[in-house]
Coordinates of C-alpha atoms in Angstrom, one line a residue:
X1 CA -6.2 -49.4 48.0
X2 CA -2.3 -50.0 46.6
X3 CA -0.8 -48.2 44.1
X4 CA -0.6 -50.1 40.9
X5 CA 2.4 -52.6 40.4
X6 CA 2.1 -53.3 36.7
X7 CA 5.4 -51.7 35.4
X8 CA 7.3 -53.4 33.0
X9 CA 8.2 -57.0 34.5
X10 CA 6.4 -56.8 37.4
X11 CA 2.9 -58.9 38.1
X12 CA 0.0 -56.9 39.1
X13 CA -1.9 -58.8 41.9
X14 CA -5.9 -58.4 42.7
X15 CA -7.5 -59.7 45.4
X16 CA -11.2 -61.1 44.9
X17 CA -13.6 -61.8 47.8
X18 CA -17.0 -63.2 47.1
X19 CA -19.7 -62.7 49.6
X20 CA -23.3 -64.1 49.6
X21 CA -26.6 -61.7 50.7
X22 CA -26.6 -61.2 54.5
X23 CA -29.6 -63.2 55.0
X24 CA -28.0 -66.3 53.9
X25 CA -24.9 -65.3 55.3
X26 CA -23.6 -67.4 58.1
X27 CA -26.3 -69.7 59.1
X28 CA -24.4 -71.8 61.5
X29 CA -23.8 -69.1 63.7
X30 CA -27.8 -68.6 64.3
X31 CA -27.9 -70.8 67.8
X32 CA -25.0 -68.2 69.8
X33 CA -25.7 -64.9 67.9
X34 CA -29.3 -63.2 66.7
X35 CA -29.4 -61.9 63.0
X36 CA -28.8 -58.2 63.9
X37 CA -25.3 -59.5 65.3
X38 CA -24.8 -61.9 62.9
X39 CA -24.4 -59.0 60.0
X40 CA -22.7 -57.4 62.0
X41 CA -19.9 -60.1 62.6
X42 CA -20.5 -60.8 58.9
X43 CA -19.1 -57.4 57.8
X44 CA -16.8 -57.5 60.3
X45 CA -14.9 -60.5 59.4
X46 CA -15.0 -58.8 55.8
X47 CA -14.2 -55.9 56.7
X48 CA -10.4 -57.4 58.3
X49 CA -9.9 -59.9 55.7
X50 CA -10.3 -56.8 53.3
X51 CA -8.1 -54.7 55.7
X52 CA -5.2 -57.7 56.0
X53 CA -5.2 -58.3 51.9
X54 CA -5.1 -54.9 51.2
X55 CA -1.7 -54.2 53.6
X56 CA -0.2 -56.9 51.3
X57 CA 2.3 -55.3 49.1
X58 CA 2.3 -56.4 46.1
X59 CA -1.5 -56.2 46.1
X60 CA -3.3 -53.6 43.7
X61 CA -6.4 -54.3 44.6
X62 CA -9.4 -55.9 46.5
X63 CA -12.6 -56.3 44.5
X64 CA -15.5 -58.1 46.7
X65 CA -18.1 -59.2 44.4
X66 CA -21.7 -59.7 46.4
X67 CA -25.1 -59.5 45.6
X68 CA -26.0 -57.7 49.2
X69 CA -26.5 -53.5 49.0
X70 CA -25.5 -53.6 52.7
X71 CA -22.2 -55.9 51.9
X72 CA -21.5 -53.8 48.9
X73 CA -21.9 -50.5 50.8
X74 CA -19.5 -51.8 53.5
X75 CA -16.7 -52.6 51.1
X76 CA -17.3 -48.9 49.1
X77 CA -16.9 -47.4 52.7
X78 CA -13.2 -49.3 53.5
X79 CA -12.0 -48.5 50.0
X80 CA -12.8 -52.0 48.5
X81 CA -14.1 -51.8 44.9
X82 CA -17.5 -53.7 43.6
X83 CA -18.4 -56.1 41.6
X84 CA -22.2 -57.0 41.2
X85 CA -22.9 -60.5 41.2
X86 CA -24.0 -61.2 37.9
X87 CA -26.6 -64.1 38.6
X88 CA -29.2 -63.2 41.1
X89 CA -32.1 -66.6 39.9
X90 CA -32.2 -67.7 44.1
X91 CA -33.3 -71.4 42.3
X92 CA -29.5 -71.6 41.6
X93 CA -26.9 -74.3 44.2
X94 CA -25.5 -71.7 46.6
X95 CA -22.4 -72.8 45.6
X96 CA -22.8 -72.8 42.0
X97 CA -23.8 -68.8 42.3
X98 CA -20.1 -68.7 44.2
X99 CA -18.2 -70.1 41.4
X100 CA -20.0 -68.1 39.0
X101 CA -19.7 -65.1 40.6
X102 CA -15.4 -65.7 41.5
X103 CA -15.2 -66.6 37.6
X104 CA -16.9 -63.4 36.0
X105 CA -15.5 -60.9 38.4
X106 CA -11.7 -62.9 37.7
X107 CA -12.8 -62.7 34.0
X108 CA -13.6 -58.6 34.2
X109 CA -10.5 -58.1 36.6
X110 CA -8.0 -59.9 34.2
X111 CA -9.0 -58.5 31.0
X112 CA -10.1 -54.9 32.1
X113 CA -9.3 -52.3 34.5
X114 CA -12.1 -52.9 38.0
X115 CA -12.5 -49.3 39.1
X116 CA -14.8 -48.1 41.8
X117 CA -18.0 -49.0 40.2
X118 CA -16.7 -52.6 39.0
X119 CA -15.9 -51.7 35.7
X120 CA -13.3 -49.9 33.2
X121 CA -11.6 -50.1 29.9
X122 CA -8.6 -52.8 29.6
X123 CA -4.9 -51.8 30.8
X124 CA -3.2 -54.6 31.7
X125 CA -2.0 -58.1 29.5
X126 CA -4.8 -60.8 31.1
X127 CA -1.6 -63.1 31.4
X128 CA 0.1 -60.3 33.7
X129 CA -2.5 -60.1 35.9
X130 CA -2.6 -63.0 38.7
X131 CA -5.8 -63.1 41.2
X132 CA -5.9 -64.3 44.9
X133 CA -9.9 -65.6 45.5
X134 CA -10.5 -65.3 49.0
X135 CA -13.0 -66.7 51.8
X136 CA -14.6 -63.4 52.9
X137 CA -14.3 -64.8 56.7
X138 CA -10.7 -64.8 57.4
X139 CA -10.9 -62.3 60.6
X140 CA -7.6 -63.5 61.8
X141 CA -5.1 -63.7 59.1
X142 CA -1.9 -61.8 58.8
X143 CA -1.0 -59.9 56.1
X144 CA 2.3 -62.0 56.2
X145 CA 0.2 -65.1 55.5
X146 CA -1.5 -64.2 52.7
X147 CA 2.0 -62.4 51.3
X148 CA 3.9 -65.9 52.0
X149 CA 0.8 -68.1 50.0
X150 CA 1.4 -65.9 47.5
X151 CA 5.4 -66.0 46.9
X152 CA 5.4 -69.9 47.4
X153 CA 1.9 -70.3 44.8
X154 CA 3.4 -71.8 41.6
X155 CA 3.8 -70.2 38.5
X156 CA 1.7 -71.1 35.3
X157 CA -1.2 -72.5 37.3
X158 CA -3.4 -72.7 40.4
X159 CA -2.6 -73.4 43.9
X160 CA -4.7 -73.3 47.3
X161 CA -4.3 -73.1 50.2
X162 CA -6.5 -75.6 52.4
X163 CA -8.6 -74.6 55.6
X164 CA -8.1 -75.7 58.7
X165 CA -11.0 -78.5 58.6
X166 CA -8.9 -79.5 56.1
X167 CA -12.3 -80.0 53.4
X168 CA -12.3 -76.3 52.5
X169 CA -10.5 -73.6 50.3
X170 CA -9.2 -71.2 52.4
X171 CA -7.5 -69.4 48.7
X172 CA -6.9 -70.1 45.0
X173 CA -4.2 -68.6 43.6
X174 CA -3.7 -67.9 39.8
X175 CA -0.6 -66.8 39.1
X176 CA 1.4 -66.0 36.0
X177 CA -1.0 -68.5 33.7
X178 CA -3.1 -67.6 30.9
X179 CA -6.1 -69.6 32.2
X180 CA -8.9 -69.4 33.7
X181 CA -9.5 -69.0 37.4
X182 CA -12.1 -72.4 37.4
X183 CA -13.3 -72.1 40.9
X184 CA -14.6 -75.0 42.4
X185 CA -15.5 -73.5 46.4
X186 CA -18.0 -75.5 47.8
X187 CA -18.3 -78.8 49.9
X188 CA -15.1 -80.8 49.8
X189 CA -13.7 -78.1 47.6
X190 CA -10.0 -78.2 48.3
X191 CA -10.3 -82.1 47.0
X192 CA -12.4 -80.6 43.5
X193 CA -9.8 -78.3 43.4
X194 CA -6.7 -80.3 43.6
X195 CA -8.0 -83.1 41.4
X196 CA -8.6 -80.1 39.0
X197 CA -5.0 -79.2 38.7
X198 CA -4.4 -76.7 41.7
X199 CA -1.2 -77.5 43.7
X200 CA -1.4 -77.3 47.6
X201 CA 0.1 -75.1 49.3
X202 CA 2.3 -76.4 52.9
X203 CA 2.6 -73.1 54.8
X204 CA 1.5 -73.4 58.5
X205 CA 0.0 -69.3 58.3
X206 CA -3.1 -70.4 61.1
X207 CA -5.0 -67.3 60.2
X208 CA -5.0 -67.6 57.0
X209 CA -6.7 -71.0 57.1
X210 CA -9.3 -70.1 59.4
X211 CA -12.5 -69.3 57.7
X212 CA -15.5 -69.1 60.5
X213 CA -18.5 -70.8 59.7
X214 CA -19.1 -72.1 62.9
X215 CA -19.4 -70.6 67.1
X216 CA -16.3 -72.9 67.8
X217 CA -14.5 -71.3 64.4
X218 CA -15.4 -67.7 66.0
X219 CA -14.2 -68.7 69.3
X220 CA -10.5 -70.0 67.7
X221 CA -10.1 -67.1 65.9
X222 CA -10.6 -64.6 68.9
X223 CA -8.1 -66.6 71.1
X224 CA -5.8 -66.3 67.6
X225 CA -6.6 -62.8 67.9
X226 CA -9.1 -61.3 65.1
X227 CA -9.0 -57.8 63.0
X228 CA -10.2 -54.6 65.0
X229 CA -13.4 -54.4 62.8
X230 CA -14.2 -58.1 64.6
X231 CA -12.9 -57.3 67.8
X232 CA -14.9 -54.3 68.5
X233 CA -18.3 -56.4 67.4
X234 CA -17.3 -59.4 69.7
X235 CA -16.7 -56.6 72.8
X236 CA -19.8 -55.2 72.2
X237 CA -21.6 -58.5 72.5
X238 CA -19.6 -59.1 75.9
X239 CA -16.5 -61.1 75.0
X240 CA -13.1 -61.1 76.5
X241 CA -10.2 -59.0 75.2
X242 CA -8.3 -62.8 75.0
X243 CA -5.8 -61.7 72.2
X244 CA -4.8 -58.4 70.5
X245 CA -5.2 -58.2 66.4
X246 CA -2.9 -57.7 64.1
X247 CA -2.5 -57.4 60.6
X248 CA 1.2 -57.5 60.1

């Protein structure tokens, strides 16, 4: 991962990526792709979103926070740190496990240096530390994308940046605020969040918007042109070379 930005002036960014356990992972994928190949596309897609935010500049870190051994030794092995998901009771809402996993790993990564093993002693003013929450399925964003979200999200508060369903939360942005993260990810989250305060963000970046949860959402992002990590499992299961990744 980055060096450090956090000298005197200067905001230190960390990334935060929240991914569920591989066997709930991606269920709407089951009809075109059998469970071996649908972890595998799984850790793919993190595996470039990871990859894209980390080539970000002003980006110190990428912490993925996941219940999943198998997701949390795939992030160790491409230099991602972890964060254990601190509620495990499976009679918890999916998406209420989400939230509270995004707000205690924001918590421990704005008032504590996240090292390897998730945790570490304080080093850094909460206040000077802004996070970027990310969908973990963002195979075909730039790095440009997520840099541009960053430089237009507003200052003292929250912003997102809308997926291209136009329902979702592609990103929440908290940046140069003293509050909390409040994630609200989820069905119809990018309304929860904007009635909550967050400011939308208008930037075309086509990647960056799309999360896959669907065959037709892995389809658009291969003719988009997807990460290597997700380009090498989609050849190996007999796809076209249609477009050429990038992460610039």
């Amino acid at each position: 991962m980055g060096a450090s930005r956090d000298g005197d002036g200067d905001r230190v960014v960390r990334v935060l990526i929240a991914v569920k356990d591989l066997t709930a992972a991606k269920s709407r994928l089951a009809a075109e792709f059998s469970p071996p190949d649908r972890t595998r596309l799984v850790l793919a897609m993190l595996s470039d979103t990871v990859a894209a935010a980390d080539a970000v500049s002003v980006v110190d870190s990428v912490t993925v926070v996941t219940p999943d051994p198998l997701v949390a030794e795939t992030a160790r092995r491409i230099g991602a740190r972890v964060f254990d998901e601190p509620v495990r009771d499976p009679a918890l809402p999916p998406d209420e496990r989400l939230n509270h996993a995004f707000s205690a790993a924001a918590h421990v990564l704005r008032h504590g240096h996240v090292g390897a093993d998730g945790r570490g002693g304080s080093t850094v003013a909460a206040d000077r530390v802004d996070i970027i929450a990310l969908q973990a399925d963002l195979p075909a964003m730039r790095s440009v994308e997520l840099a541009q979200a960053y430089t237009g999200a507003r200052r003292g508060g929250r912003s997102l940046v809308v997926d291209h369903h136009g329902t979702g939360t592609a990103a929440l942005i908290l940046k140069d605020s003293p509050d909390e993260l409040a994630p609200l990810f989820g069905r119809d989250s990018a309304h929860r969040h904007t009635e909550s305060g967050a400011r939308e963000l208008d930037g075309t970046w086509p990647g960056l918007r799309l999360d896959v949860d669907t065959a037709d959402d892995v389809r658009r992002a291969h003719r988009l042109g997807v990460g290597p990590a997700t380009a090498a499992v989609l050849h190996s299961l007999g796809w076209s070379d249609e477009a050429s990744a990038t992460t610039a």
